[in-house]
Every structure is written in structure tokens, then in C-alpha cells.
mmCIF file of C-alpha atoms in Angstrom:
data_model
loop_
_atom_site.group_PDB
_atom_site.id
_atom_site.type_symbol
_atom_site.label_atom_id
_atom_site.label_comp_id
_atom_site.label_asym_id
_atom_site.label_seq_id
_atom_site.Cartn_x
_atom_site.Cartn_y
_atom_site.Cartn_z
ATOM 1 C CA MET A 68 253.048 239.071 -149.406
ATOM 2 C CA ASP A 69 251.029 236.129 -150.724
ATOM 3 C CA LEU A 70 248.914 234.574 -147.951
ATOM 4 C CA ILE A 71 250.561 231.195 -148.606
ATOM 5 C CA GLU A 72 253.894 232.795 -147.781
ATOM 6 C CA SER A 73 252.446 234.778 -144.899
ATOM 7 C CA LYS A 74 251.287 231.597 -143.190
ATOM 8 C CA SER A 75 254.770 230.098 -143.548
ATOM 9 C CA LYS A 76 256.665 233.237 -142.554
ATOM 10 C CA LYS A 77 258.713 232.784 -139.392
ATOM 11 C CA SER A 78 260.457 236.166 -139.330
ATOM 12 C CA GLU A 79 258.950 239.649 -139.168
ATOM 13 C CA GLN A 80 261.697 240.885 -141.509
ATOM 14 C CA ARG A 81 260.329 241.667 -144.967
ATOM 15 C CA HIS A 82 262.118 240.178 -147.948
ATOM 16 C CA PRO A 83 264.163 242.817 -149.834
ATOM 17 C CA TRP A 84 262.362 241.833 -153.050
ATOM 18 C CA GLU A 85 259.046 242.798 -151.471
ATOM 19 C CA LEU A 86 260.446 246.082 -150.141
ATOM 20 C CA ALA A 87 261.978 246.936 -153.507
ATOM 21 C CA ARG A 88 258.814 246.000 -155.407
ATOM 22 C CA TYR A 89 256.899 248.505 -153.300
ATOM 23 C CA GLU A 90 259.293 251.255 -154.383
ATOM 24 C CA VAL A 91 259.026 250.148 -158.024
ATOM 25 C CA MET A 92 255.222 250.350 -157.906
ATOM 26 C CA ARG A 93 255.411 253.713 -156.149
ATOM 27 C CA SER A 94 257.740 255.014 -158.873
ATOM 28 C CA LEU A 95 255.433 253.811 -161.651
ATOM 29 C CA LEU A 96 252.450 255.358 -159.841
ATOM 30 C CA LYS A 97 254.081 258.792 -159.759
ATOM 31 C CA LYS A 98 255.239 258.453 -163.361
ATOM 32 C CA THR A 99 251.759 257.513 -164.592
ATOM 33 C CA PHE A 100 249.606 259.927 -162.595
ATOM 34 C CA LYS A 101 252.074 262.849 -162.620
ATOM 35 C CA GLY A 102 251.071 264.482 -159.347
ATOM 36 C CA GLN A 103 247.302 263.944 -159.654
ATOM 37 C CA MET A 104 247.084 260.921 -157.395
ATOM 38 C CA PRO A 105 244.208 258.437 -157.853
ATOM 39 C CA LYS A 106 241.323 258.805 -155.425
ATOM 40 C CA GLN A 107 240.017 255.227 -155.491
ATOM 41 C CA ILE A 108 242.602 252.424 -155.460
ATOM 42 C CA TRP A 109 241.919 248.693 -155.294
ATOM 43 C CA ASP A 110 244.585 246.125 -154.442
ATOM 44 C CA VAL A 111 243.089 242.897 -155.758
ATOM 45 C CA GLY A 112 244.871 239.845 -154.387
ATOM 46 C CA CYS A 113 246.346 241.964 -151.614
ATOM 47 C CA GLY A 114 247.815 239.138 -149.541
ATOM 48 C CA ASP A 115 248.760 240.195 -146.018
ATOM 49 C CA THR A 116 247.901 243.897 -146.739
ATOM 50 C CA TYR A 117 251.512 245.106 -146.377
ATOM 51 C CA PHE A 118 251.508 246.957 -149.699
ATOM 52 C CA VAL A 119 248.104 248.616 -149.398
ATOM 53 C CA GLU A 120 248.697 249.670 -145.791
ATOM 54 C CA ARG A 121 252.011 251.291 -146.631
ATOM 55 C CA LEU A 122 250.636 253.001 -149.741
ATOM 56 C CA ALA A 123 247.636 254.318 -147.801
ATOM 57 C CA GLY A 124 249.982 256.039 -145.384
ATOM 58 C CA GLU A 125 251.526 257.961 -148.279
ATOM 59 C CA LEU A 126 248.172 258.774 -149.914
ATOM 60 C CA PRO A 127 245.934 259.919 -147.033
ATOM 61 C CA GLN A 128 243.487 261.622 -149.433
ATOM 62 C CA SER A 129 242.866 258.397 -151.360
ATOM 63 C CA GLU A 130 240.476 255.571 -150.517
ATOM 64 C CA LEU A 131 241.986 252.110 -150.779
ATOM 65 C CA LYS A 132 240.326 248.711 -150.915
ATOM 66 C CA ALA A 133 242.241 245.525 -150.064
ATOM 67 C CA ILE A 134 240.666 242.397 -151.555
ATOM 68 C CA ASP A 135 241.730 238.753 -151.390
ATOM 69 C CA ILE A 136 239.525 235.700 -151.914
ATOM 70 C CA ALA A 137 241.904 233.724 -149.682
ATOM 71 C CA PHE A 138 240.697 235.642 -146.625
ATOM 72 C CA THR A 139 238.870 233.442 -144.149
ATOM 73 C CA PRO A 140 236.451 235.090 -141.686
ATOM 74 C CA GLU A 141 239.217 234.850 -139.087
ATOM 75 C CA LEU A 142 241.797 236.498 -141.358
ATOM 76 C CA LEU A 143 239.352 239.235 -142.325
ATOM 77 C CA ALA A 144 238.736 240.018 -138.680
ATOM 78 C CA HIS A 145 242.465 239.922 -137.955
ATOM 79 C CA TYR A 146 243.558 242.255 -140.757
ATOM 80 C CA ARG A 147 240.685 244.657 -140.156
ATOM 81 C CA ALA A 148 241.604 244.874 -136.479
ATOM 82 C CA GLU A 149 245.313 245.330 -137.231
ATOM 83 C CA MET A 150 244.916 247.887 -140.057
ATOM 84 C CA SER A 151 246.610 251.123 -139.008
ATOM 85 C CA GLN A 152 245.349 253.309 -141.867
ATOM 86 C CA PRO A 153 241.789 254.712 -141.652
ATOM 87 C CA ASN A 154 241.528 255.074 -145.449
ATOM 88 C CA VAL A 155 241.754 251.296 -146.071
ATOM 89 C CA GLU A 156 238.817 248.881 -146.190
ATOM 90 C CA ILE A 157 239.362 245.134 -146.415
ATOM 91 C CA PHE A 158 237.126 242.690 -148.301
ATOM 92 C CA LYS A 159 237.082 239.049 -149.309
ATOM 93 C CA ALA A 160 235.575 239.704 -152.750
ATOM 94 C CA VAL A 161 235.172 242.541 -155.230
ATOM 95 C CA ASP A 162 231.421 241.868 -155.201
ATOM 96 C CA ASP A 163 231.301 242.881 -151.535
ATOM 97 C CA ILE A 164 232.302 246.478 -152.306
ATOM 98 C CA GLN A 165 229.374 248.891 -152.464
ATOM 99 C CA GLY A 166 228.923 252.568 -153.305
ATOM 100 C CA VAL A 167 232.009 253.145 -155.466
ATOM 101 C CA GLN A 168 231.284 255.182 -158.603
ATOM 102 C CA GLN A 169 234.765 255.271 -160.137
ATOM 103 C CA VAL A 170 237.888 253.156 -159.637
ATOM 104 C CA ASP A 171 241.013 255.043 -160.684
ATOM 105 C CA LEU A 172 243.632 252.337 -160.191
ATOM 106 C CA ILE A 173 243.636 248.569 -159.752
ATOM 107 C CA TYR A 174 246.746 246.752 -158.600
ATOM 108 C CA LEU A 175 247.070 243.115 -159.647
ATOM 109 C CA MET A 176 250.508 242.345 -158.275
ATOM 110 C CA ASP A 177 251.574 238.767 -158.869
ATOM 111 C CA VAL A 178 247.951 237.681 -159.076
ATOM 112 C CA ILE A 179 246.950 236.512 -162.550
ATOM 113 C CA GLU A 180 249.592 233.767 -162.680
ATOM 114 C CA HIS A 181 247.563 232.107 -159.877
ATOM 115 C CA ILE A 182 244.397 232.063 -162.009
ATOM 116 C CA GLU A 183 243.866 229.278 -164.534
ATOM 117 C CA ASP A 184 241.584 231.431 -166.709
ATOM 118 C CA ASP A 185 243.454 234.725 -166.562
ATOM 119 C CA LEU A 186 241.562 236.090 -169.572
ATOM 120 C CA GLY A 187 238.179 235.344 -168.029
ATOM 121 C CA PHE A 188 239.223 236.972 -164.770
ATOM 122 C CA LEU A 189 240.343 240.190 -166.471
ATOM 123 C CA GLN A 190 237.128 240.303 -168.495
ATOM 124 C CA TRP A 191 235.062 239.771 -165.340
ATOM 125 C CA LEU A 192 236.795 242.644 -163.537
ATOM 126 C CA GLN A 193 235.910 244.983 -166.390
ATOM 127 C CA SER A 194 232.224 244.091 -166.042
ATOM 128 C CA PHE A 195 231.915 246.317 -162.953
ATOM 129 C CA PRO A 196 230.487 249.755 -163.871
ATOM 130 C CA ALA A 197 233.032 251.586 -161.706
ATOM 131 C CA ILE A 198 235.836 250.062 -163.792
ATOM 132 C CA ASN A 199 235.988 251.800 -167.164
ATOM 133 C CA GLU A 200 238.293 253.554 -169.637
ATOM 134 C CA LYS A 201 239.408 255.917 -166.843
ATOM 135 C CA THR A 202 240.673 252.993 -164.755
ATOM 136 C CA TYR A 203 244.337 252.064 -164.853
ATOM 137 C CA PHE A 204 245.507 248.504 -164.239
ATOM 138 C CA PHE A 205 248.997 247.987 -162.800
ATOM 139 C CA ILE A 206 249.785 244.307 -163.332
ATOM 140 C CA THR A 207 252.946 242.485 -162.277
ATOM 141 C CA VAL A 208 253.754 238.841 -162.981
ATOM 142 C CA PRO A 209 256.772 236.520 -162.776
ATOM 143 C CA ALA A 210 258.770 236.548 -166.007
ATOM 144 C CA PHE A 211 259.861 233.804 -168.417
ATOM 145 C CA GLN A 212 258.273 230.358 -168.491
ATOM 146 C CA SER A 213 261.727 228.792 -168.812
ATOM 147 C CA LEU A 214 262.340 229.876 -165.187
ATOM 148 C CA PHE A 215 259.317 228.012 -163.801
ATOM 149 C CA CYS A 216 260.561 226.167 -160.702
ATOM 150 C CA SER A 217 259.688 224.951 -157.195
ATOM 151 C CA HIS A 218 258.987 228.534 -156.118
ATOM 152 C CA ASP A 219 256.159 228.676 -158.671
ATOM 153 C CA ARG A 220 254.803 225.254 -157.771
ATOM 154 C CA TYR A 221 254.795 226.137 -154.072
ATOM 155 C CA LEU A 222 252.814 229.305 -154.775
ATOM 156 C CA LEU A 223 250.404 227.455 -157.093
ATOM 157 C CA HIS A 224 251.345 229.393 -160.215
ATOM 158 C CA TYR A 225 249.919 228.238 -163.535
ATOM 159 C CA ARG A 226 252.449 230.081 -165.679
ATOM 160 C CA ARG A 227 255.048 232.808 -166.040
ATOM 161 C CA TYR A 228 254.878 235.542 -168.691
ATOM 162 C CA ASP A 229 257.051 237.721 -170.897
ATOM 163 C CA ASN A 230 256.456 241.013 -172.696
ATOM 164 C CA GLN A 231 254.823 239.314 -175.670
ATOM 165 C CA SER A 232 252.531 236.949 -173.767
ATOM 166 C CA LEU A 233 251.579 239.609 -171.210
ATOM 167 C CA ARG A 234 250.734 242.109 -173.939
ATOM 168 C CA GLU A 235 248.697 239.496 -175.798
ATOM 169 C CA THR A 236 246.824 238.601 -172.607
ATOM 170 C CA VAL A 237 245.680 242.125 -171.784
ATOM 171 C CA GLU A 238 244.964 243.095 -175.383
ATOM 172 C CA LYS A 239 242.755 240.030 -175.871
ATOM 173 C CA VAL A 240 240.418 241.367 -173.178
ATOM 174 C CA GLY A 241 240.284 244.899 -174.561
ATOM 175 C CA LEU A 242 242.953 246.561 -172.434
ATOM 176 C CA GLU A 243 245.182 249.158 -174.061
ATOM 177 C CA VAL A 244 248.872 248.984 -173.117
ATOM 178 C CA HIS A 245 250.478 252.243 -171.961
ATOM 179 C CA ASP A 246 253.736 250.806 -170.641
ATOM 180 C CA ILE A 247 255.273 247.348 -170.428
ATOM 181 C CA GLY A 248 258.608 246.033 -169.299
ATOM 182 C CA TYR A 249 260.718 244.083 -166.848
ATOM 183 C CA PHE A 250 262.478 244.799 -163.584
ATOM 184 C CA PHE A 251 265.057 243.106 -161.344
ATOM 185 C CA SER A 252 267.455 241.957 -164.057
ATOM 186 C CA SER A 253 270.058 241.044 -161.443
ATOM 187 C CA LEU A 254 267.829 238.213 -160.176
ATOM 188 C CA LEU A 255 267.769 236.383 -163.501
ATOM 189 C CA LEU A 256 271.073 234.551 -163.093
ATOM 190 C CA PRO A 257 270.351 233.311 -159.545
ATOM 191 C CA ARG A 258 266.957 232.010 -160.692
ATOM 192 C CA GLN A 259 268.493 230.339 -163.737
ATOM 193 C CA LEU A 260 271.024 228.629 -161.467
ATOM 194 C CA GLN A 261 268.178 227.529 -159.188
ATOM 195 C CA VAL A 262 266.323 226.004 -162.142
ATOM 196 C CA TRP A 263 269.487 224.227 -163.260
ATOM 197 C CA LYS A 264 270.070 222.886 -159.739
ATOM 198 C CA GLU A 265 266.475 221.695 -159.413
ATOM 199 C CA ASN A 266 266.645 219.936 -162.757
ATOM 200 C CA LYS A 267 269.709 218.068 -161.517
ATOM 201 C CA GLN A 268 267.977 217.207 -158.241
ATOM 202 C CA ALA A 269 264.872 216.029 -160.080
ATOM 203 C CA GLN A 270 266.975 213.647 -162.135
ATOM 204 C CA LYS A 271 268.205 212.124 -158.872
ATOM 205 C CA GLY A 272 264.760 212.152 -157.241
ATOM 206 C CA GLU A 273 265.939 214.593 -154.570
ATOM 207 C CA LEU A 274 263.820 217.664 -155.378
ATOM 208 C CA GLU A 275 261.861 219.295 -152.536
ATOM 209 C CA ASP A 276 259.410 222.110 -153.267
ATOM 210 C CA THR A 277 260.121 225.275 -151.313
ATOM 211 C CA THR A 278 260.121 229.039 -151.707
ATOM 212 C CA GLY A 279 263.022 231.210 -150.619
ATOM 213 C CA LEU A 280 260.757 234.125 -149.787
ATOM 214 C CA VAL A 281 259.276 232.584 -146.660
ATOM 215 C CA GLU A 282 262.711 231.558 -145.435
ATOM 216 C CA TRP A 283 264.179 235.089 -145.372
ATOM 217 C CA SER A 284 265.611 235.803 -141.923
ATOM 218 C CA ALA A 285 268.569 238.122 -142.564
ATOM 219 C CA GLY A 286 269.098 241.210 -140.466
ATOM 220 C CA ASN A 287 268.066 244.728 -141.350
ATOM 221 C CA PHE A 288 271.462 245.788 -142.727
ATOM 222 C CA LYS A 289 271.603 242.975 -145.278
ATOM 223 C CA THR A 290 267.918 243.396 -146.115
ATOM 224 C CA GLN A 291 268.289 247.115 -146.819
ATOM 225 C CA LEU A 292 271.494 246.561 -148.770
ATOM 226 C CA ILE A 293 269.870 244.056 -151.114
ATOM 227 C CA LYS A 294 266.764 246.231 -151.430
ATOM 228 C CA ASN A 295 268.919 249.160 -152.534
ATOM 229 C CA VAL A 296 270.760 246.971 -155.031
ATOM 230 C CA LEU A 297 267.418 245.912 -156.518
ATOM 231 C CA LEU A 298 266.263 249.531 -156.714
ATOM 232 C CA ALA A 299 269.483 250.503 -158.483
ATOM 233 C CA ASP A 300 268.837 247.576 -160.824
ATOM 234 C CA TYR A 301 265.325 248.932 -161.552
ATOM 235 C CA ARG A 302 266.566 252.478 -162.207
ATOM 236 C CA PHE A 303 269.323 251.135 -164.422
ATOM 237 C CA GLY A 304 266.735 249.203 -166.443
ATOM 238 C CA GLN A 305 264.434 252.225 -166.716
ATOM 239 C CA PHE A 306 267.322 254.357 -167.964
ATOM 240 C CA PHE A 307 268.151 251.896 -170.712
ATOM 241 C CA LYS A 308 264.440 251.514 -171.502
ATOM 242 C CA SER A 309 264.274 255.282 -172.094
ATOM 243 C CA MET A 310 267.136 254.810 -174.570
ATOM 244 C CA GLY A 311 265.162 252.143 -176.442
ATOM 245 C CA LEU A 312 266.928 249.124 -174.918
ATOM 246 C CA LYS A 313 264.622 246.782 -172.989
ATOM 247 C CA LEU A 314 266.530 244.658 -170.494
ATOM 248 C CA PRO A 315 264.949 241.397 -169.296
ATOM 249 C CA GLY A 316 264.171 240.889 -165.617
ATOM 250 C CA LEU A 317 262.728 238.347 -163.224
ATOM 251 C CA SER A 318 259.499 240.366 -162.938
ATOM 252 C CA ASN A 319 257.264 241.615 -165.738
ATOM 253 C CA TYR A 320 254.821 244.541 -165.549
ATOM 254 C CA VAL A 321 252.204 246.200 -167.698
ATOM 255 C CA ILE A 322 250.230 249.412 -167.206
ATOM 256 C CA CYS A 323 246.993 249.375 -169.175
ATOM 257 C CA SER A 324 243.389 250.561 -169.224
ATOM 258 C CA PRO A 325 240.135 249.515 -170.916
ATOM 259 C CA LYS A 326 239.696 250.940 -174.385
ATOM 260 C CA ALA A 327 236.949 253.527 -174.718
ATOM 261 C CA ALA A 328 233.785 252.126 -176.272
ATOM 262 C CA SER A 329 233.376 252.980 -179.951
ATOM 263 C CA LEU A 330 230.332 255.038 -180.896
#
């Protein structure tokens, strides 16, 4: 969860979108690495460490780094004290990490839309010697600029992406695309209705910026039900993708790696 949302969160119940996204990333991890799990994993822009802590529990032989520039000294101390997995280290900045020879996987989950110069950021990451052609990037972003709304403004997003713009972004900085697509198609219509409603409210001067994610307070049954619907949605989309039909979705992802240097 984004630290902006974490600060506003009143309930300990995780949003089903967040729970389902974890399973989506786990599925793509297994599909990409095919049983040979990465040894060194960085979660850049890790938020409240939910994802990295859960993943670390499933990959006890891997070393994981959780990094977020939004960490204050107090938050760093808090998350380090609360971390339940011994194979996770928490940092404020990538520059603070020492002694790593090879990074196998970098997660950038809903991160680059927060960065004004997304190209410069991706180029900067690749300047670290431990990040090379053997490093995979798993990047997720919100999809479709036409769906930009109060949720994005609240979270300080600069933009949303689509397959074309996301591919162009990573290829401009020398990353080779291995897989690209969307997930959570079922959330498109609700978001479109939200945008339509906000446009109407804006015309009347009644629009208030908010984000539904921090307001989630449903019980476990409803949360798990919606999570399972979203996972079925993802599997449905992956099935059609394997048939050559790419369904749109509210989230966009790309799996890529730096191109090997030419001799």
C-alpha cells in the first residue's frame, strides 16, 4: 500500500485489489522464473511493506530489499521493528544498499506514475552495477489516461499508461520487453462511471478529491469474495491473451530487462 494511503487507512482490512494484485505478481513471478526463484529481489517504492513481507515468507531462500524514499526516520524504525521476515532489509534509498553483486528482480509496482521524469528514473536505476541484463523489472502502472480522476490526484500521480505508452517508456531507456498486458478488466466500467460522475460534479463545483482504497472497511467475507472475482478476471484475461486477444484492464504491467551491451 502507498504510504499516503497507509497514513489515511482506518481499517486493518486489506483492500481486495491489493490482495489480488499480490497473487497476480506471484503468478507472473512463477511464470517468468519457472521454478528457479530469484535470489536478490528489490521492491522499490514498497509503501507499507505488505507485499515484500508476504513475498519473503514464501521465498525464504531469497534476500529482499524494501525501499521507499517516503520513509521518515520514524517510519524506518517502525517498519524495521515490525518486520516479521528475517530475509527482508528496509531502506530509504537505493543508494543506501551495500554489498549486493547481482539484483535478479526489481518490483516497481505503481511507482513510476508518481515520478515526473519516469525516463530519467529508469535510466538512473540501471546505472547501478548490480542491475544489468540479468535483472528483470516487473512494473505495474494504472491504465488509460482517459480514466485519470480524483484517485490519481489524491495519490499525486502524473499520468496513467497503456500498452503503447508503457512499451515506449521502457524501450526508450534500453529495456527489452518480455511481456506486457493488462489485468482487472472488470474494474474498467466502475472507474469509467466514477470519472463520469466526477466530471458532472466538477461542472457543479461539488468535486472532492478522495481515494476509495483508504476507505475500504468491508468484512473478510466480502473482501475475499471480491479478491477471488478479481483473480478470476486476471486468469480469464491471461487465457484470452494466450489466444492472441489482449483485453484491456484498469492496471497495466510490463516485464522487461536491460538489453545486453553490444560488443
